[in-house]
Amino acid sequence: MIAPSKSSPIVSNLLVPCIHPKSLKFLKSSSIHHVVNFPKIWINHTPVCCTKLTPWEPSPVTYAPTDDAAGSFLEKSSNIFETLHSNDRTEAPTATSEECADTKNKQLVQFQFLKWPMWLLGPSLLLTTGMVPTLWLPLSSIFLGPNIASLLSLIGLDCIFNIGATLFLLMADACSRPKKMAQASNSKPPFSYKLWNMVASVSGLVIPLLMLLGSQKGSLQPQLPFISFTVLLGPYLLLLSVQILTEMLTWHWQSPVWLATPVVYEAYRVLQLMRGLKLGAELSAPAWMMHMLRGLVCWWILILGIQLMRVAWFAGFTAQARRQLSSASADS
């Protein structure tokens, strides 16, 4: 059966002769013919439907699914909606979501259980690697004089502390993650905090280098040999560079430990400089060197105090934010 076709309307102009007789009795053949234009008539032809195809027309295309080899596609049934049960469509996703939630809760409880030993293990590891070698290891067994062996021994002590500090920060980062995994755990420090930390670290790095340059140029008398200066401040400069790198990584990763990183390193730096004062007395370092070491100790104690005040500020800021959040949720 072919589809009905709709033809365009035809506009026809009909010419009808009009006869004007002179009288009612006679009709003359020489009557005048006038052309009368009727208004345009739109004629819509009705469609003609035919069940037989002409020889030049193709046969109609029928669609049959190719993947229904077993003939199970839309099987005949007394009820065409018997395969669409509302219970099957709603209960299956609900059961799946409940199972996923139970699995996540179990994993979360296990992960929280593994976090508990870190609260004691992390500080203990930091104490063991940082304080025990400095307090109980005799300095005479490490420092044998202004030479390379003594320098490497002191750097080794600082490397042990750096390993412990790194492990401590990793544990602190794991413990500071939120209890709900779906919550965002990114913590971005403010720009003023970054600027202040960079100014403090660069100042503590540049001032000893300027003093060394002045000593080598002869501006500071008496001169201090390069190896003695390296023994006194070499480990300090190396660990300060490691601290700057660690802080930049915590800022980049937006780790919650960005507030604890400078506190850990600066607390050890005070002990490191106090060790330098003892070594300076054994090396008979000039007075300007001893004054510089004392000035660095005071500088880093000041910076450490500012960092601790920032920790208190951040705790108060977080408490205020939680209070506002709880009040907003209560109002809603």
mmCIF file of C-alpha atoms in Angstrom, residues 11-209:
data_model
loop_
_atom_site.group_PDB
_atom_site.id
_atom_site.type_symbol
_atom_site.label_atom_id
_atom_site.label_comp_id
_atom_site.label_asym_id
_atom_site.label_seq_id
_atom_site.Cartn_x
_atom_site.Cartn_y
_atom_site.Cartn_z
ATOM 1 C CA VAL A 11 -5.698 27.548 -10.109
ATOM 2 C CA SER A 12 -8.100 27.684 -13.071
ATOM 3 C CA ASN A 13 -9.355 30.630 -15.076
ATOM 4 C CA LEU A 14 -12.673 29.833 -16.765
ATOM 5 C CA LEU A 15 -13.771 31.770 -19.874
ATOM 6 C CA VAL A 16 -17.561 31.860 -20.088
ATOM 7 C CA PRO A 17 -19.289 33.570 -23.041
ATOM 8 C CA CYS A 18 -21.941 36.048 -22.122
ATOM 9 C CA ILE A 19 -24.790 36.680 -24.676
ATOM 10 C CA HIS A 20 -26.543 40.032 -24.754
ATOM 11 C CA PRO A 21 -29.699 39.776 -26.852
ATOM 12 C CA LYS A 22 -31.241 42.929 -28.241
ATOM 13 C CA SER A 23 -34.707 41.653 -27.827
ATOM 14 C CA LEU A 24 -36.467 38.717 -26.401
ATOM 15 C CA LYS A 25 -37.598 37.539 -29.848
ATOM 16 C CA PHE A 26 -34.457 37.332 -31.850
ATOM 17 C CA LEU A 27 -31.026 36.017 -31.241
ATOM 18 C CA LYS A 28 -28.257 37.225 -33.464
ATOM 19 C CA SER A 29 -25.148 35.273 -34.167
ATOM 20 C CA SER A 30 -23.060 38.391 -34.030
ATOM 21 C CA SER A 31 -23.439 38.748 -30.302
ATOM 22 C CA ILE A 32 -20.503 40.198 -28.510
ATOM 23 C CA HIS A 33 -18.522 37.868 -26.382
ATOM 24 C CA HIS A 34 -17.050 39.290 -23.190
ATOM 25 C CA VAL A 35 -14.460 37.584 -21.047
ATOM 26 C CA VAL A 36 -15.441 37.293 -17.423
ATOM 27 C CA ASN A 37 -12.740 36.532 -14.915
ATOM 28 C CA PHE A 38 -14.060 34.555 -11.998
ATOM 29 C CA PRO A 39 -12.184 34.691 -8.684
ATOM 30 C CA LYS A 40 -9.431 32.196 -8.188
ATOM 31 C CA ILE A 41 -10.632 28.884 -6.942
ATOM 32 C CA TRP A 42 -8.317 26.629 -4.917
ATOM 33 C CA ILE A 43 -9.094 23.014 -5.577
ATOM 34 C CA ASN A 44 -7.610 20.413 -3.293
ATOM 35 C CA HIS A 45 -7.539 17.012 -4.883
ATOM 36 C CA THR A 46 -8.313 14.201 -2.570
ATOM 37 C CA PRO A 47 -5.540 11.630 -2.193
ATOM 38 C CA VAL A 48 -5.903 8.367 -4.011
ATOM 39 C CA CYS A 49 -4.847 5.277 -2.078
ATOM 40 C CA CYS A 50 -3.859 2.186 -3.906
ATOM 41 C CA THR A 51 -2.912 -1.194 -2.571
ATOM 42 C CA LYS A 52 -1.190 -2.328 -5.689
ATOM 43 C CA LEU A 53 2.280 -1.147 -6.529
ATOM 44 C CA THR A 54 3.286 -0.032 -9.951
ATOM 45 C CA PRO A 55 6.097 -1.956 -11.590
ATOM 46 C CA TRP A 56 8.598 0.869 -11.233
ATOM 47 C CA GLU A 57 8.077 1.429 -7.489
ATOM 48 C CA PRO A 58 10.260 -0.475 -4.981
ATOM 49 C CA SER A 59 8.754 -2.799 -2.466
ATOM 50 C CA PRO A 60 8.304 -1.438 1.096
ATOM 51 C CA VAL A 61 11.195 -1.996 3.512
ATOM 52 C CA THR A 62 10.433 -3.956 6.634
ATOM 53 C CA TYR A 63 12.699 -3.964 9.711
ATOM 54 C CA ALA A 64 13.602 -7.158 11.471
ATOM 55 C CA PRO A 65 16.120 -7.263 14.362
ATOM 56 C CA THR A 66 19.189 -9.280 13.515
ATOM 57 C CA ASP A 67 20.258 -9.991 17.081
ATOM 58 C CA ASP A 68 17.108 -11.911 17.943
ATOM 59 C CA ALA A 69 18.286 -15.289 16.781
ATOM 60 C CA ALA A 70 16.232 -17.220 19.306
ATOM 61 C CA GLY A 71 13.063 -15.322 18.547
ATOM 62 C CA SER A 72 12.743 -13.950 22.076
ATOM 63 C CA PHE A 73 12.392 -10.307 21.096
ATOM 64 C CA LEU A 74 8.976 -9.045 22.228
ATOM 65 C CA GLU A 75 7.476 -12.455 22.788
ATOM 66 C CA LYS A 76 3.740 -12.759 22.721
ATOM 67 C CA SER A 77 2.088 -12.509 26.073
ATOM 68 C CA SER A 78 -1.303 -11.931 27.511
ATOM 69 C CA ASN A 79 0.038 -8.918 29.407
ATOM 70 C CA ILE A 80 2.436 -6.713 27.503
ATOM 71 C CA PHE A 81 3.689 -5.125 30.727
ATOM 72 C CA GLU A 82 4.464 -8.359 32.520
ATOM 73 C CA THR A 83 8.233 -7.809 32.136
ATOM 74 C CA LEU A 84 8.124 -4.347 33.692
ATOM 75 C CA HIS A 85 7.606 -4.922 37.398
ATOM 76 C CA SER A 86 7.985 -1.849 39.592
ATOM 77 C CA ASN A 87 9.307 -3.952 42.454
ATOM 78 C CA ASP A 88 12.168 -5.292 40.336
ATOM 79 C CA ARG A 89 13.125 -1.845 39.127
ATOM 80 C CA THR A 90 13.172 -0.182 42.537
ATOM 81 C CA GLU A 91 14.299 -2.889 44.916
ATOM 82 C CA ALA A 92 17.444 -3.905 43.024
ATOM 83 C CA PRO A 93 19.136 -0.433 43.045
ATOM 84 C CA THR A 94 18.128 0.060 46.674
ATOM 85 C CA ALA A 95 19.648 -3.235 47.698
ATOM 86 C CA THR A 96 22.797 -2.483 45.721
ATOM 87 C CA SER A 97 23.193 0.962 47.320
ATOM 88 C CA GLU A 98 22.689 -0.512 50.801
ATOM 89 C CA GLU A 99 25.330 -3.131 50.148
ATOM 90 C CA CYS A 100 27.787 -0.474 48.903
ATOM 91 C CA ALA A 101 27.069 1.678 51.951
ATOM 92 C CA ASP A 102 27.672 -1.261 54.297
ATOM 93 C CA THR A 103 30.944 -2.078 52.546
ATOM 94 C CA LYS A 104 32.123 1.526 52.745
ATOM 95 C CA ASN A 105 31.184 1.737 56.417
ATOM 96 C CA LYS A 106 33.143 -1.426 57.187
ATOM 97 C CA GLN A 107 36.180 -0.144 55.333
ATOM 98 C CA LEU A 108 35.856 3.212 57.104
ATOM 99 C CA VAL A 109 35.706 1.574 60.524
ATOM 100 C CA GLN A 110 38.762 -0.513 59.699
ATOM 101 C CA PHE A 111 40.636 2.559 58.463
ATOM 102 C CA GLN A 112 39.692 4.535 61.574
ATOM 103 C CA PHE A 113 40.863 1.614 63.710
ATOM 104 C CA LEU A 114 44.250 1.737 61.970
ATOM 105 C CA LYS A 115 44.495 5.475 62.690
ATOM 106 C CA TRP A 116 44.438 5.080 66.461
ATOM 107 C CA PRO A 117 48.010 3.748 66.888
ATOM 108 C CA MET A 118 49.306 6.645 64.758
ATOM 109 C CA TRP A 119 48.418 9.150 67.470
ATOM 110 C CA LEU A 120 51.100 7.579 69.665
ATOM 111 C CA LEU A 121 53.413 6.140 67.026
ATOM 112 C CA GLY A 122 53.956 9.427 65.159
ATOM 113 C CA PRO A 123 55.088 11.559 68.131
ATOM 114 C CA SER A 124 57.148 8.663 69.482
ATOM 115 C CA LEU A 125 58.946 8.329 66.169
ATOM 116 C CA LEU A 126 59.578 12.076 66.066
ATOM 117 C CA LEU A 127 60.961 11.988 69.603
ATOM 118 C CA THR A 128 63.202 9.001 68.863
ATOM 119 C CA THR A 129 64.726 10.397 65.678
ATOM 120 C CA GLY A 130 65.000 14.009 66.782
ATOM 121 C CA MET A 131 65.651 14.253 70.501
ATOM 122 C CA VAL A 132 67.298 11.005 71.550
ATOM 123 C CA PRO A 133 70.468 11.379 69.376
ATOM 124 C CA THR A 134 70.847 15.016 70.391
ATOM 125 C CA LEU A 135 70.318 14.508 74.132
ATOM 126 C CA TRP A 136 71.880 11.101 74.831
ATOM 127 C CA LEU A 137 74.528 10.699 72.181
ATOM 128 C CA PRO A 138 77.832 12.215 73.361
ATOM 129 C CA LEU A 139 78.937 15.058 71.120
ATOM 130 C CA SER A 140 82.574 14.049 71.462
ATOM 131 C CA SER A 141 81.861 10.736 69.745
ATOM 132 C CA ILE A 142 80.456 12.559 66.723
ATOM 133 C CA PHE A 143 82.590 15.659 66.465
ATOM 134 C CA LEU A 144 86.286 14.870 65.993
ATOM 135 C CA GLY A 145 87.344 18.293 64.766
ATOM 136 C CA PRO A 146 86.738 20.673 61.866
ATOM 137 C CA ASN A 147 86.921 18.059 59.127
ATOM 138 C CA ILE A 148 84.751 16.263 56.593
ATOM 139 C CA ALA A 149 84.062 13.282 58.874
ATOM 140 C CA SER A 150 82.557 15.497 61.547
ATOM 141 C CA LEU A 151 80.468 17.313 58.946
ATOM 142 C CA LEU A 152 79.085 14.047 57.566
ATOM 143 C CA SER A 153 78.329 12.788 61.078
ATOM 144 C CA LEU A 154 76.321 15.908 61.908
ATOM 145 C CA ILE A 155 74.482 15.732 58.578
ATOM 146 C CA GLY A 156 73.688 12.076 59.321
ATOM 147 C CA LEU A 157 72.013 13.048 62.588
ATOM 148 C CA ASP A 158 69.897 15.634 60.774
ATOM 149 C CA CYS A 159 68.982 13.124 58.069
ATOM 150 C CA ILE A 160 67.731 10.710 60.732
ATOM 151 C CA PHE A 161 65.564 13.484 62.132
ATOM 152 C CA ASN A 162 64.311 14.371 58.643
ATOM 153 C CA ILE A 163 63.210 10.758 58.065
ATOM 154 C CA GLY A 164 61.322 10.760 61.359
ATOM 155 C CA ALA A 165 59.757 14.154 60.613
ATOM 156 C CA THR A 166 58.595 12.981 57.174
ATOM 157 C CA LEU A 167 56.996 9.847 58.627
ATOM 158 C CA PHE A 168 55.382 11.933 61.359
ATOM 159 C CA LEU A 169 53.882 14.345 58.814
ATOM 160 C CA LEU A 170 52.547 11.452 56.735
ATOM 161 C CA MET A 171 50.862 9.969 59.810
ATOM 162 C CA ALA A 172 49.483 13.360 60.785
ATOM 163 C CA ASP A 173 48.096 13.788 57.268
ATOM 164 C CA ALA A 174 46.394 10.388 57.488
ATOM 165 C CA CYS A 175 44.895 11.190 60.897
ATOM 166 C CA SER A 176 43.648 14.609 59.777
ATOM 167 C CA ARG A 177 41.555 13.183 56.947
ATOM 168 C CA PRO A 178 37.777 13.492 57.508
ATOM 169 C CA LYS A 179 35.828 10.514 58.767
ATOM 170 C CA LYS A 180 33.593 10.560 55.691
ATOM 171 C CA MET A 181 35.520 9.736 52.561
ATOM 172 C CA ALA A 182 33.078 11.694 50.405
ATOM 173 C CA GLN A 183 34.013 14.974 52.090
ATOM 174 C CA ALA A 184 36.756 17.084 50.574
ATOM 175 C CA SER A 185 39.955 17.022 52.616
ATOM 176 C CA ASN A 186 41.848 19.760 50.794
ATOM 177 C CA SER A 187 43.214 22.521 53.022
ATOM 178 C CA LYS A 188 44.635 25.589 51.366
ATOM 179 C CA PRO A 189 46.718 27.989 53.499
ATOM 180 C CA PRO A 190 46.140 31.734 53.094
ATOM 181 C CA PHE A 191 48.508 33.816 51.025
ATOM 182 C CA SER A 192 49.650 35.892 54.019
ATOM 183 C CA TYR A 193 50.753 32.721 55.787
ATOM 184 C CA LYS A 194 52.760 31.587 52.769
ATOM 185 C CA LEU A 195 54.372 34.993 52.411
ATOM 186 C CA TRP A 196 55.370 35.184 56.067
ATOM 187 C CA ASN A 197 56.842 31.687 56.064
ATOM 188 C CA MET A 198 58.851 32.356 52.927
ATOM 189 C CA VAL A 199 60.189 35.643 54.331
ATOM 190 C CA ALA A 200 61.214 33.957 57.605
ATOM 191 C CA SER A 201 62.880 31.002 55.860
ATOM 192 C CA VAL A 202 64.705 33.075 53.249
ATOM 193 C CA SER A 203 65.927 35.483 55.933
ATOM 194 C CA GLY A 204 67.321 32.596 57.980
ATOM 195 C CA LEU A 205 69.012 31.299 54.832
ATOM 196 C CA VAL A 206 70.459 34.537 53.478
ATOM 197 C CA ILE A 207 71.900 36.022 56.687
ATOM 198 C CA PRO A 208 74.460 33.200 57.340
ATOM 199 C CA LEU A 209 75.501 33.252 53.673
#
